[in-house]
mmCIF file of C-alpha atoms and ligand atoms in Angstrom:
data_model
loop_
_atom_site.group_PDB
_atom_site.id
_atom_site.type_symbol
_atom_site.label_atom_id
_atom_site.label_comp_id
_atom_site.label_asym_id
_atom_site.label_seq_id
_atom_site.Cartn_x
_atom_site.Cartn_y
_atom_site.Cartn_z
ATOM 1 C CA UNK A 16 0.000 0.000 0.000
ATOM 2 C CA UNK A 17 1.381 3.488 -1.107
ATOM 3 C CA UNK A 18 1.773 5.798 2.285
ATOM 4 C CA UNK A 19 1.787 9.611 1.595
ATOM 5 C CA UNK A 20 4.929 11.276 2.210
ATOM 6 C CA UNK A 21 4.845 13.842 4.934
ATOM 7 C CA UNK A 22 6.146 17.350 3.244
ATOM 8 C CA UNK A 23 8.544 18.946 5.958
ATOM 9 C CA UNK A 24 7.146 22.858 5.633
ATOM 10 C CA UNK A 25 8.628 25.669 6.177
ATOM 11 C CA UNK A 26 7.784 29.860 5.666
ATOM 12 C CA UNK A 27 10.526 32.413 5.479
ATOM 13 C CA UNK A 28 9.058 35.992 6.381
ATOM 14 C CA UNK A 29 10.619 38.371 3.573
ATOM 15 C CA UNK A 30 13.344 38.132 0.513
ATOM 16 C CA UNK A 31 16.643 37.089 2.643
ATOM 17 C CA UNK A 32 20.191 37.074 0.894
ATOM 18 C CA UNK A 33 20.883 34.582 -1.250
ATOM 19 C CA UNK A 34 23.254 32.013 0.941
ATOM 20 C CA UNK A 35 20.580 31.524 3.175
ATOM 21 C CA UNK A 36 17.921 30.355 0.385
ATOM 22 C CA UNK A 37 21.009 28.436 -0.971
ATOM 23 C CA UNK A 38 21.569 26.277 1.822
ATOM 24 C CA UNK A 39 17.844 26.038 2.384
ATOM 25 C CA UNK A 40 17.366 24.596 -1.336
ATOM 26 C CA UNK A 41 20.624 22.404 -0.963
ATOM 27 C CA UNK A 42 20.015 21.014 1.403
ATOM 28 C CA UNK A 43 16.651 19.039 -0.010
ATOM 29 C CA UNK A 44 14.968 18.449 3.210
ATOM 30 C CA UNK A 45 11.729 20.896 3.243
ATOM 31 C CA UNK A 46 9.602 22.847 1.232
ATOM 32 C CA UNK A 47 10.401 26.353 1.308
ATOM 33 C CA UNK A 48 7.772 29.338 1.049
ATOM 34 C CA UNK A 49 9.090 32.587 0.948
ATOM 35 C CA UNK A 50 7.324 36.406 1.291
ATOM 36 C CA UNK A 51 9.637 37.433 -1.682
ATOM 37 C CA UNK A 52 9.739 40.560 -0.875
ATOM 38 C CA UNK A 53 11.535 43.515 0.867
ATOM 39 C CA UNK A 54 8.975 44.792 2.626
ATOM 40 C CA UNK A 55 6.833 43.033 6.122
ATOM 41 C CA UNK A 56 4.472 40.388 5.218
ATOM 42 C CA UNK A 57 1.111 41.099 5.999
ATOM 43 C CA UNK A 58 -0.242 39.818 9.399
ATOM 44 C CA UNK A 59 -2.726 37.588 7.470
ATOM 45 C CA UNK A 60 -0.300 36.005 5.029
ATOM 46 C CA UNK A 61 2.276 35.624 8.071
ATOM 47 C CA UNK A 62 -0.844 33.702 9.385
ATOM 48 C CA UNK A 63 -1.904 31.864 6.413
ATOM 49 C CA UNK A 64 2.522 31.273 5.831
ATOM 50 C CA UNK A 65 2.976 29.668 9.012
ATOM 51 C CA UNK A 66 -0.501 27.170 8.735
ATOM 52 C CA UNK A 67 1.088 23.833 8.587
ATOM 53 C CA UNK A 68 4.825 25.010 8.532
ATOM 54 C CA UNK A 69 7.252 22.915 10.241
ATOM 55 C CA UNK A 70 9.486 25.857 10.612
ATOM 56 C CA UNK A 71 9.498 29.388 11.064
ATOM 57 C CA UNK A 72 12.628 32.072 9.284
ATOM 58 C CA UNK A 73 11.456 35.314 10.486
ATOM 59 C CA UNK A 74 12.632 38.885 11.268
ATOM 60 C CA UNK A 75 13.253 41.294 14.226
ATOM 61 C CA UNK A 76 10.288 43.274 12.695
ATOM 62 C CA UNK A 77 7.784 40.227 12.965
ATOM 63 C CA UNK A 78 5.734 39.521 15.910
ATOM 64 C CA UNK A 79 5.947 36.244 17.029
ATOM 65 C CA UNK A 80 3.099 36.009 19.820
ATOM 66 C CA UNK A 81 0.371 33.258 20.579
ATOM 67 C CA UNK A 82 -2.010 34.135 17.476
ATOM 68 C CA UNK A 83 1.056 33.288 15.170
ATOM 69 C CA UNK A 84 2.035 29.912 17.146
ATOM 70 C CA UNK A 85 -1.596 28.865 17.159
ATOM 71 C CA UNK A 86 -1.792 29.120 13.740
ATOM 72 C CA UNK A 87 1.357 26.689 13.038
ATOM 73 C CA UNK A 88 -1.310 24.727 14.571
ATOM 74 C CA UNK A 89 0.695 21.458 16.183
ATOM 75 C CA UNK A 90 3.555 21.009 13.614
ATOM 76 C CA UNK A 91 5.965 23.480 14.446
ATOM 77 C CA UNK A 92 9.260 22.487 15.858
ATOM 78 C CA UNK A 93 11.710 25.529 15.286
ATOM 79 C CA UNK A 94 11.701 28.898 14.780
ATOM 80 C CA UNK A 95 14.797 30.800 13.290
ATOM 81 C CA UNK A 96 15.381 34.427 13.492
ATOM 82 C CA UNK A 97 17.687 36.501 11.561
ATOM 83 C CA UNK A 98 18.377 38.745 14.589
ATOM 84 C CA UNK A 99 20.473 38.049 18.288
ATOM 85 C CA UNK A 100 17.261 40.323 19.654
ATOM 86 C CA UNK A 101 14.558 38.315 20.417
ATOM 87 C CA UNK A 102 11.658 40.704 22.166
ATOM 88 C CA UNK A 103 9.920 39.923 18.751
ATOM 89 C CA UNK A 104 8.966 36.325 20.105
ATOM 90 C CA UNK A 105 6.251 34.922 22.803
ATOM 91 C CA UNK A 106 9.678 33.607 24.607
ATOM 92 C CA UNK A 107 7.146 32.000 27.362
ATOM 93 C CA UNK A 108 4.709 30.944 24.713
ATOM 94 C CA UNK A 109 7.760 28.944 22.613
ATOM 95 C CA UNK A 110 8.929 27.385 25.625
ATOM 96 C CA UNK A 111 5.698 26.502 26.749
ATOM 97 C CA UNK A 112 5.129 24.629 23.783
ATOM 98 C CA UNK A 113 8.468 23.212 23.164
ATOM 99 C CA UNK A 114 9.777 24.882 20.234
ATOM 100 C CA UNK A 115 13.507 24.725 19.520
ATOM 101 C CA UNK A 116 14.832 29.031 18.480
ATOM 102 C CA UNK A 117 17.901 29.397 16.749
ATOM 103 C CA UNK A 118 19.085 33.126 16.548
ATOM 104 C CA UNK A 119 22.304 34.959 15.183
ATOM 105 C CA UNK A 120 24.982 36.017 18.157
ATOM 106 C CA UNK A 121 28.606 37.204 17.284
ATOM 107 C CA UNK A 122 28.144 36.948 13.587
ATOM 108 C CA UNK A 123 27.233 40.644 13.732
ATOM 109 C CA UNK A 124 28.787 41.607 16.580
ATOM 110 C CA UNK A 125 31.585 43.381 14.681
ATOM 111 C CA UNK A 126 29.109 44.977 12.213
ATOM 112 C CA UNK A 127 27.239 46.362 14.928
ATOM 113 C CA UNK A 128 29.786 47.737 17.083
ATOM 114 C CA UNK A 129 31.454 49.733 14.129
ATOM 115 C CA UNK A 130 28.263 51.146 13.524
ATOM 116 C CA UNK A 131 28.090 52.170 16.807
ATOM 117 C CA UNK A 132 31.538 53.912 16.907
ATOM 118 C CA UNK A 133 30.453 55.609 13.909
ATOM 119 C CA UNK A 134 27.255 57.090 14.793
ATOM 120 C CA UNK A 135 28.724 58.334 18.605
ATOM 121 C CA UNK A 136 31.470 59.908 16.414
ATOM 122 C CA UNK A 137 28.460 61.547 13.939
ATOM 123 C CA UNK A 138 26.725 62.499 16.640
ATOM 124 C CA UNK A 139 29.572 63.807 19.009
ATOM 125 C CA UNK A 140 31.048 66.094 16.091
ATOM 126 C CA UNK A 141 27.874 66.916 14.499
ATOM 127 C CA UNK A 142 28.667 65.350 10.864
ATOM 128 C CA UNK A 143 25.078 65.502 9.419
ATOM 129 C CA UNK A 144 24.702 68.933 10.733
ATOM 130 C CA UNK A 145 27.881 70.057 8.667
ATOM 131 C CA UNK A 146 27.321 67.811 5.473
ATOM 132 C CA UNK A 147 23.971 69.860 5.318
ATOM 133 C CA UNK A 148 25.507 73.474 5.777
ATOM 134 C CA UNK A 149 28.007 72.370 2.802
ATOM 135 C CA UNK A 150 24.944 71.538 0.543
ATOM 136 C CA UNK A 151 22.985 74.656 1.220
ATOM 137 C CA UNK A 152 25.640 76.904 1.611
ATOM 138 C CA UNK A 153 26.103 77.815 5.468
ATOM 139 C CA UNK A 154 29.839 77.328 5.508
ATOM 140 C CA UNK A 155 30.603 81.148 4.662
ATOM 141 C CA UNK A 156 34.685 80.281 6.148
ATOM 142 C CA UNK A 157 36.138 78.699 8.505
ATOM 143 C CA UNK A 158 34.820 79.631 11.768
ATOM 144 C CA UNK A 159 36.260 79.051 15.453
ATOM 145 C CA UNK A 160 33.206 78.868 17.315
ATOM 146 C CA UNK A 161 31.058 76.715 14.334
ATOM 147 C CA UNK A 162 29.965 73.538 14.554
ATOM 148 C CA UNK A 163 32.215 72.358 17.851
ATOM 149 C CA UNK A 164 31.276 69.129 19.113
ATOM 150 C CA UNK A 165 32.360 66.608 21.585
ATOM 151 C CA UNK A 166 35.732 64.801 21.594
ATOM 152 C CA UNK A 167 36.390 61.094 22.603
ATOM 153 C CA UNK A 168 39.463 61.950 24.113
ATOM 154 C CA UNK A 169 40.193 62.182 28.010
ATOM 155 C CA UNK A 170 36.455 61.133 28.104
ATOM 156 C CA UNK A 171 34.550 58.905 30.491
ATOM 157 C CA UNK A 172 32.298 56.595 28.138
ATOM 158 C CA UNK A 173 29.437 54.516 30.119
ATOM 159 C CA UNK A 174 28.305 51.460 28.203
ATOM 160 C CA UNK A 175 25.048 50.415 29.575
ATOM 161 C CA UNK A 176 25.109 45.943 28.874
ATOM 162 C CA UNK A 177 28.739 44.791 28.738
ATOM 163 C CA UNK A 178 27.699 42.077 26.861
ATOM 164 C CA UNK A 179 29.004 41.191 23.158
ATOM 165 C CA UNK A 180 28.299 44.049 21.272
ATOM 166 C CA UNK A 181 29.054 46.215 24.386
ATOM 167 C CA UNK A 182 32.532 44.716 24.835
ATOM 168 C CA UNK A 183 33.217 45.133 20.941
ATOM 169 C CA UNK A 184 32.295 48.939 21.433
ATOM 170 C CA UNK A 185 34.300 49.365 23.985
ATOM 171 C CA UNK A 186 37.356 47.266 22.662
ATOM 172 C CA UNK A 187 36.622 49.702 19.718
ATOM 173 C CA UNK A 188 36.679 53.321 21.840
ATOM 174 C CA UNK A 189 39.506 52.455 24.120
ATOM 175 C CA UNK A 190 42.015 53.305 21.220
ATOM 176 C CA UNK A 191 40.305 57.098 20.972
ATOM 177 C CA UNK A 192 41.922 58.093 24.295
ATOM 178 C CA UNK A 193 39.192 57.354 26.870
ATOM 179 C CA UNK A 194 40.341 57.975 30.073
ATOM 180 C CA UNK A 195 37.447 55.979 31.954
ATOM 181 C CA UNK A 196 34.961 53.107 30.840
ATOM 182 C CA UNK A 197 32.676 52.642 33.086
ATOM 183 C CA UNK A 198 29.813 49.770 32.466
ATOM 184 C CA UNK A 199 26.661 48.754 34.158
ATOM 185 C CA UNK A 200 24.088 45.299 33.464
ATOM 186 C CA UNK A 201 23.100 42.773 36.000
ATOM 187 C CA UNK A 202 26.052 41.193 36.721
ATOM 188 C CA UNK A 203 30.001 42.088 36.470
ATOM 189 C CA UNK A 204 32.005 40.560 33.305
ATOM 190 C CA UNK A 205 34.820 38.654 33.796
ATOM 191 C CA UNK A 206 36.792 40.170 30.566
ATOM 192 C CA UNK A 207 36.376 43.831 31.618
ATOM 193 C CA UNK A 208 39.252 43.642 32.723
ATOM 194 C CA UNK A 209 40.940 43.697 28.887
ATOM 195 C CA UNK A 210 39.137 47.333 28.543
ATOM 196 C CA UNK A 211 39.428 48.411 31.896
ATOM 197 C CA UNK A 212 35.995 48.607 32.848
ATOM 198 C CA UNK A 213 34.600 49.704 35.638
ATOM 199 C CA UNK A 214 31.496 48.079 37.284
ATOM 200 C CA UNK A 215 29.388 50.678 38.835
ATOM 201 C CA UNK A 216 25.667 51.801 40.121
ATOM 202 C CA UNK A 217 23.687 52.515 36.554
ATOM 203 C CA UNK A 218 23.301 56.080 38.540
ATOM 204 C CA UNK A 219 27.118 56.673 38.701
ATOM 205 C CA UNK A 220 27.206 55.704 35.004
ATOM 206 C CA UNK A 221 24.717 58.063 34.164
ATOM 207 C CA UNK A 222 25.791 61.216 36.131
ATOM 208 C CA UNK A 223 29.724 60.503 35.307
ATOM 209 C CA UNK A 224 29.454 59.733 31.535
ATOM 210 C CA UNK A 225 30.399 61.997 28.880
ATOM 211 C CA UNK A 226 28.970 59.454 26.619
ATOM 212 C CA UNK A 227 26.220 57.175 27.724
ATOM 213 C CA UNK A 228 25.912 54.320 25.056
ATOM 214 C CA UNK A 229 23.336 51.672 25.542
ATOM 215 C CA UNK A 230 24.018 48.263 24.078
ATOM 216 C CA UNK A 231 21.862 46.129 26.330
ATOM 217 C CA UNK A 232 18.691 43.711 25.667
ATOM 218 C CA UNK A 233 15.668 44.873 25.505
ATOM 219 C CA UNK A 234 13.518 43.313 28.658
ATOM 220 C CA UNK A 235 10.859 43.714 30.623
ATOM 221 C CA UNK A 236 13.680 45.346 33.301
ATOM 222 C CA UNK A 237 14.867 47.550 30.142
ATOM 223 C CA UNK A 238 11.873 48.661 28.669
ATOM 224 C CA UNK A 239 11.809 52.306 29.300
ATOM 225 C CA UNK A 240 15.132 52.609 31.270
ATOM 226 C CA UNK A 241 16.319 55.743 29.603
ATOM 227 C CA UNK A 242 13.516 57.940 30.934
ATOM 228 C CA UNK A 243 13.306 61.792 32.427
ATOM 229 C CA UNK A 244 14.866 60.751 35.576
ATOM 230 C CA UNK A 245 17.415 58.820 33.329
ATOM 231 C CA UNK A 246 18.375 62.262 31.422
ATOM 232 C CA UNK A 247 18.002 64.434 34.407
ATOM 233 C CA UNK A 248 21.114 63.092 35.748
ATOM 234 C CA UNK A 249 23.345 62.925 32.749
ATOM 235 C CA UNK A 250 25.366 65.569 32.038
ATOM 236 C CA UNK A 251 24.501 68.972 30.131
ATOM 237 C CA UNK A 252 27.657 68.332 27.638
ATOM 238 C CA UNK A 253 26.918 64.452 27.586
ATOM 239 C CA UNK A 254 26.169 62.257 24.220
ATOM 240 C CA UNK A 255 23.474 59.625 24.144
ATOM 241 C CA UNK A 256 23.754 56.415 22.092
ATOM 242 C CA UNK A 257 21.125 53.486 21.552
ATOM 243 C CA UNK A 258 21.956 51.038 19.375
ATOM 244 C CA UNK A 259 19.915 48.323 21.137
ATOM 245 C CA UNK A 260 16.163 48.760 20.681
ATOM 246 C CA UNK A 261 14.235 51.898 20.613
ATOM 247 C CA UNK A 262 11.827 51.019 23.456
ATOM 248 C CA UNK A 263 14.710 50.993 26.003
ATOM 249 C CA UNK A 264 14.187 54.823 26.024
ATOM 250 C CA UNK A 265 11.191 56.834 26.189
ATOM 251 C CA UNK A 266 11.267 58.833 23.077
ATOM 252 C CA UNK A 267 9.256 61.999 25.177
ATOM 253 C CA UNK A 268 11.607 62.140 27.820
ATOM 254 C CA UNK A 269 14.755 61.992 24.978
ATOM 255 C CA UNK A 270 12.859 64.972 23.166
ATOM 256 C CA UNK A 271 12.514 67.180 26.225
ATOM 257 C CA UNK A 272 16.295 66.526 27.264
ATOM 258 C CA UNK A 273 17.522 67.337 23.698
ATOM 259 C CA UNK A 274 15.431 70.519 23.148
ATOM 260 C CA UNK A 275 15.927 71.699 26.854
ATOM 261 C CA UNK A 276 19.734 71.299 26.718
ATOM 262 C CA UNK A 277 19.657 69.217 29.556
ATOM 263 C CA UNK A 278 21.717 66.685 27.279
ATOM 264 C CA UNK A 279 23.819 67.598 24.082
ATOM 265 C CA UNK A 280 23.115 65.293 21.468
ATOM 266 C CA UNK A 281 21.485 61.453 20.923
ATOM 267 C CA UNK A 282 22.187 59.539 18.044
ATOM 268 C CA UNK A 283 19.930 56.960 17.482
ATOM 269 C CA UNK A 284 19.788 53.603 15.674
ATOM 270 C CA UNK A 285 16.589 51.907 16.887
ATOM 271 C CA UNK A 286 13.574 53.584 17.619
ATOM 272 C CA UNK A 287 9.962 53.242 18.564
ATOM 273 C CA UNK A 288 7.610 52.750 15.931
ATOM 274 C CA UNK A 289 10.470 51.270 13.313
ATOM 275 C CA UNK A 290 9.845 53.313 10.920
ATOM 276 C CA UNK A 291 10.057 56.524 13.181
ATOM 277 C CA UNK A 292 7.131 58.446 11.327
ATOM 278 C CA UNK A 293 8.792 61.481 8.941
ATOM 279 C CA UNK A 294 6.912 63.918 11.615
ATOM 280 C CA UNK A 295 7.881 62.429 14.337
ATOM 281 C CA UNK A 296 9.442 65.864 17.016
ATOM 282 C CA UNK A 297 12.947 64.030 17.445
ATOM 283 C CA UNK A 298 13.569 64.297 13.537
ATOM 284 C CA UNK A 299 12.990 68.397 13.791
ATOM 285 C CA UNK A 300 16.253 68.261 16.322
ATOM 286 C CA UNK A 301 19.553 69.442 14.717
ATOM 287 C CA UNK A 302 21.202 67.320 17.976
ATOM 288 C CA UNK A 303 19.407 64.253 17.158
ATOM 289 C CA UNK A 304 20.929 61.680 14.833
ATOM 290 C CA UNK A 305 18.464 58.707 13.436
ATOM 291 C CA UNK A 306 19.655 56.006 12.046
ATOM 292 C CA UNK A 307 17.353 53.658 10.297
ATOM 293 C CA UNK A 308 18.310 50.276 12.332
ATOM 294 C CA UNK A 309 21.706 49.244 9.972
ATOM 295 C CA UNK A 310 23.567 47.639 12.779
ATOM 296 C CA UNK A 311 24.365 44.989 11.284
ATOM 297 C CA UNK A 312 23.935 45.895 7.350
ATOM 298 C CA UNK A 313 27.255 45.055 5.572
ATOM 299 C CA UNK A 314 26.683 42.918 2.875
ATOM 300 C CA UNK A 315 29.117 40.231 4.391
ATOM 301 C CA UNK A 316 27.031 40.208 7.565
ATOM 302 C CA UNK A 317 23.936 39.612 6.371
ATOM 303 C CA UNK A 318 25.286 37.138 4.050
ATOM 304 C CA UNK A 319 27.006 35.117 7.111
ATOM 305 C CA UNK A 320 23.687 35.942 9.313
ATOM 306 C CA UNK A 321 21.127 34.416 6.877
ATOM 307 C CA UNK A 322 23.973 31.606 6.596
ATOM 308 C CA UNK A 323 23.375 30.960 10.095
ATOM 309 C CA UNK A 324 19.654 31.497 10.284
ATOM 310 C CA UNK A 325 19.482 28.568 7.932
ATOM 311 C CA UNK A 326 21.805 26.600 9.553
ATOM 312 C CA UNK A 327 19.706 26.516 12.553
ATOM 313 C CA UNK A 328 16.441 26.067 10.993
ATOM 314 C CA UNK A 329 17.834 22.683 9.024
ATOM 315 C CA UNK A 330 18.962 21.393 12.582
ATOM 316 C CA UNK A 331 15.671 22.364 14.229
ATOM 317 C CA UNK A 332 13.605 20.593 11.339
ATOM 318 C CA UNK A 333 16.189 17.730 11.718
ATOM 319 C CA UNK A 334 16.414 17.393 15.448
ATOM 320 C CA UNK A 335 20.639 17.936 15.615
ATOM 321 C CA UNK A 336 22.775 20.384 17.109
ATOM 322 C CA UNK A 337 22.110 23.969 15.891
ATOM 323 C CA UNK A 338 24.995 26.255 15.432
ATOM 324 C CA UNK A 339 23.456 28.951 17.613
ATOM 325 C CA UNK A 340 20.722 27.815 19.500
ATOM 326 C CA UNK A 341 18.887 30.338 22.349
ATOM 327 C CA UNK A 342 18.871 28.580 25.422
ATOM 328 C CA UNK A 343 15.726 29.639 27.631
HETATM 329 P P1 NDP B 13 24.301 40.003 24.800
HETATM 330 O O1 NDP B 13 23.309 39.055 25.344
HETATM 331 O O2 NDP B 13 25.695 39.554 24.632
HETATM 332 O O3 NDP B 13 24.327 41.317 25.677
HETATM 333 C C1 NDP B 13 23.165 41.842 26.237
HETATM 334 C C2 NDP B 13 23.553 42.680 27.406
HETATM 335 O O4 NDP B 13 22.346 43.228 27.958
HETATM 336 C C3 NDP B 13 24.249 41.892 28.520
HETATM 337 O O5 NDP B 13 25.472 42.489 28.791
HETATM 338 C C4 NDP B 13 23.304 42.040 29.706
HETATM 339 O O6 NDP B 13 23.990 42.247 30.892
HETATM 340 C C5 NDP B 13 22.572 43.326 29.343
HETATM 341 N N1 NDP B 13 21.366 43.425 30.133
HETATM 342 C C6 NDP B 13 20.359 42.532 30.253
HETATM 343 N N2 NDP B 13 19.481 42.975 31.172
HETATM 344 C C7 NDP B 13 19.959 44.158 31.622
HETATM 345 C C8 NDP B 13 19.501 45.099 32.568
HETATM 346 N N3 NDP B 13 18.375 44.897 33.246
HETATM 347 N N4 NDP B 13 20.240 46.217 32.761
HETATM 348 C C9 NDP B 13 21.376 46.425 32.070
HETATM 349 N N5 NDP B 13 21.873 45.557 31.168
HETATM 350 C C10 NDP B 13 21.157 44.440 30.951
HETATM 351 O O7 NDP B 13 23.701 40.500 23.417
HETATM 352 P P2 NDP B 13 24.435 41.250 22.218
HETATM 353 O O8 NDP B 13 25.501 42.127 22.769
HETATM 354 O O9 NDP B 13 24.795 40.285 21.175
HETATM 355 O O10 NDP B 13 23.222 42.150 21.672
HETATM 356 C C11 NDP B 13 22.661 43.131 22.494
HETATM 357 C C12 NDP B 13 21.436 43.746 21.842
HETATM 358 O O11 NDP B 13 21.825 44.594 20.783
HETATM 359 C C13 NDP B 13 20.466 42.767 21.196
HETATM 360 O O12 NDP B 13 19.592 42.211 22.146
HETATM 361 C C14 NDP B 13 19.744 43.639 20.201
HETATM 362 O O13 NDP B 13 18.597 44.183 20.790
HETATM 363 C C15 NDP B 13 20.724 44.753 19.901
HETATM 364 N N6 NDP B 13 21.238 44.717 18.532
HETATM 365 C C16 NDP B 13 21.021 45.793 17.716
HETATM 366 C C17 NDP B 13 21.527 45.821 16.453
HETATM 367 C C18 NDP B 13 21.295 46.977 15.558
HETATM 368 O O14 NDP B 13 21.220 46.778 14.357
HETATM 369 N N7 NDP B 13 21.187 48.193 16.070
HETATM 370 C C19 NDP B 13 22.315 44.704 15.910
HETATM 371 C C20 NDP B 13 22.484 43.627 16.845
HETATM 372 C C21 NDP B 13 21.965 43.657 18.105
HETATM 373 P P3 NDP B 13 24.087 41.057 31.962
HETATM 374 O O15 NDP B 13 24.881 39.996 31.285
HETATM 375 O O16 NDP B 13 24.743 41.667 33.126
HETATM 376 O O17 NDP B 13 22.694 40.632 32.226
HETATM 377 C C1 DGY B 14 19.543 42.125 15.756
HETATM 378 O O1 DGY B 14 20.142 41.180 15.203
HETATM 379 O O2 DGY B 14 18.949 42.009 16.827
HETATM 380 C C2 DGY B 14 19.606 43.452 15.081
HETATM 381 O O3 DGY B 14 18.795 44.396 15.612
HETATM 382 C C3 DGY B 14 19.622 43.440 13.599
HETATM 383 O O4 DGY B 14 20.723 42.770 13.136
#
């Protein structure tokens, strides 16, 4: 008698590079389904994807809650993301229900932290603001009091989550002459030592920092951590940096410190909503960078991150090892 081959499923959320599909189509074992496209699927055809799928490819900017796991319906066994965040996902939901996650740690680390560097340097000495004056003719001559900004030298830099992207930050700002890295999180790091970091209160990080960068996770304990009282005791010359997620500050708060002078500058990588709406008040700020979330975006990053993305989602389907597997 002729028994029907069970079809091993799976729905990738948007158009990912190529040596992620490659691997996925090499490999032979599923059935891949793929939003080909570069912008969000739709919340129904996420739905309608992921009906039946044995596996799950998705994105920091989909939400993975209970309505999406339900309608997997009992098939699902892993769920891949092409992030190292994972706020995105029902993390109680997946466990509950025994799903395997594979997500993308270190691979972008480097990406991420050179981004970083480069958007505290943007910020700090006010590049934006002086690539526009070029275009629409504001530099009249050289000037000694024009467009001064803030120097990385002698400085005290705060790095708020010493954890792999923070350390690569701070690995990367040492060399600029700062005098004192300071770094606050839950716990203290055993290979602080190699930047000379300091463990301290998040409130002495705050009030001693000349630049406050924020490179933690974004958790319930996180959500909203850079808030007025936050601000209120940085200080007046200080530079704020978030390259984790947007919702670790509250976006009021940041606009009141910037336009009061009560800070001197943010620059910004992740915000809340992603996209930041073209009217939103922070964008009317000449000491307010935004960045539109490019962390990681080098082409060989993304390359090696949807590498590993499908890397884990073979092992989940296949019940081996993953190469990076998030253990909950
Ligand atoms: P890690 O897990 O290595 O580091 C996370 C850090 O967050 C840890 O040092 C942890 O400190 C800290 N943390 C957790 N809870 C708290 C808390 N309550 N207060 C202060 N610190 C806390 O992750 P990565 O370094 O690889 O990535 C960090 C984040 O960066 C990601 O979660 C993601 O959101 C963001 N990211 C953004 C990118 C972008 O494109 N802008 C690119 C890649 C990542 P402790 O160990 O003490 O708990
Ligand atoms: C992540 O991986 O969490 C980033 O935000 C995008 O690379």
């Amino acid at each position: 008698m002729h028994t029907a081959q069970k079809i091993t499923k799976v729905f990738i959320t948007r158009r990912i590079p190529q040596e992620g599909l490659k691997i996925l189509s090499q490999a032979g074992v599923c059935k891949v389904s793929l939003w080909d496209s570069d912008e969000p699927v739709p919340r129904a055809e996420l739905l309608k994807g992921v009906a039946g799928a044995h596996g799950l490819l998705c994105l920091l900017s989909d939400k993975i809650d209970t309505e999406v796991l339900d309608a997997a319906d009992m098939y699902y066994t892993v769920i891949s993301t092409l992030s190292v965040g994972f706020d995105h996902m029902a993390m109680d939901e997946i466990k509950k229900r025994g799903v395997r996650v594979g997500y993308t740690p270190d691979v972008l680390t480097d990406a991420t932290a050179e981004l970083t560097v480069a958007l505290l340097l943007a910020t700090a000495r006010r590049l934006p603001e002086g690539v526009v004056e070029v275009i629409n003719g504001g530099w009249s001559t050289w000037k000694p009091l024009w467009l001064c900004g803030y120097g990385l030298s002698g400085s005290t830099v705060g790095v708020i989550g010493l954890g792999r992207i923070g350390m690569a930050i701070a690995r990367r700002l040492k060399p600029f002459g700062v005098k004192k890295l300071l770094y606050s999180g839950r716990t203290a790091k055993s290979n602080a030592a190699e930047v000379e970091g300091e463990y301290v209160p998040l409130d002495t990080l705050v009030s001693e920092s000349d630049f406050v960068v924020v490179s933690c996770a974004l958790t319930p304990d996180t959500q909203g951590l850079c808030n007025k009282d936050f601000f209120c005791k940085m200080k007046n010359t200080a530079v704020f940096i978030n390259t984790s997620r947007g919702a670790v500050v509250n976006q009021e708060d940041l606009y009141q410190a910037l336009s009061s002078g009560q800070i001197a500058c943010a620059g910004l990588d992740v915000t809340t909503p992603e996209p930041l709406p073209t009217d939103h008040p922070l964008l009317t700020l000449k000491n307010c960078v935004v960045l539109p979330h490019i962390g990681s975006a080098t082409y060989s990053t993304r390359g090696i991150m949807a590498e590993l993305s499908a890397n884990n989602l073979l092992a989940g389907l296949q019940g081996t090892d993953m190469p990076s597997e998030l253990k909950f």
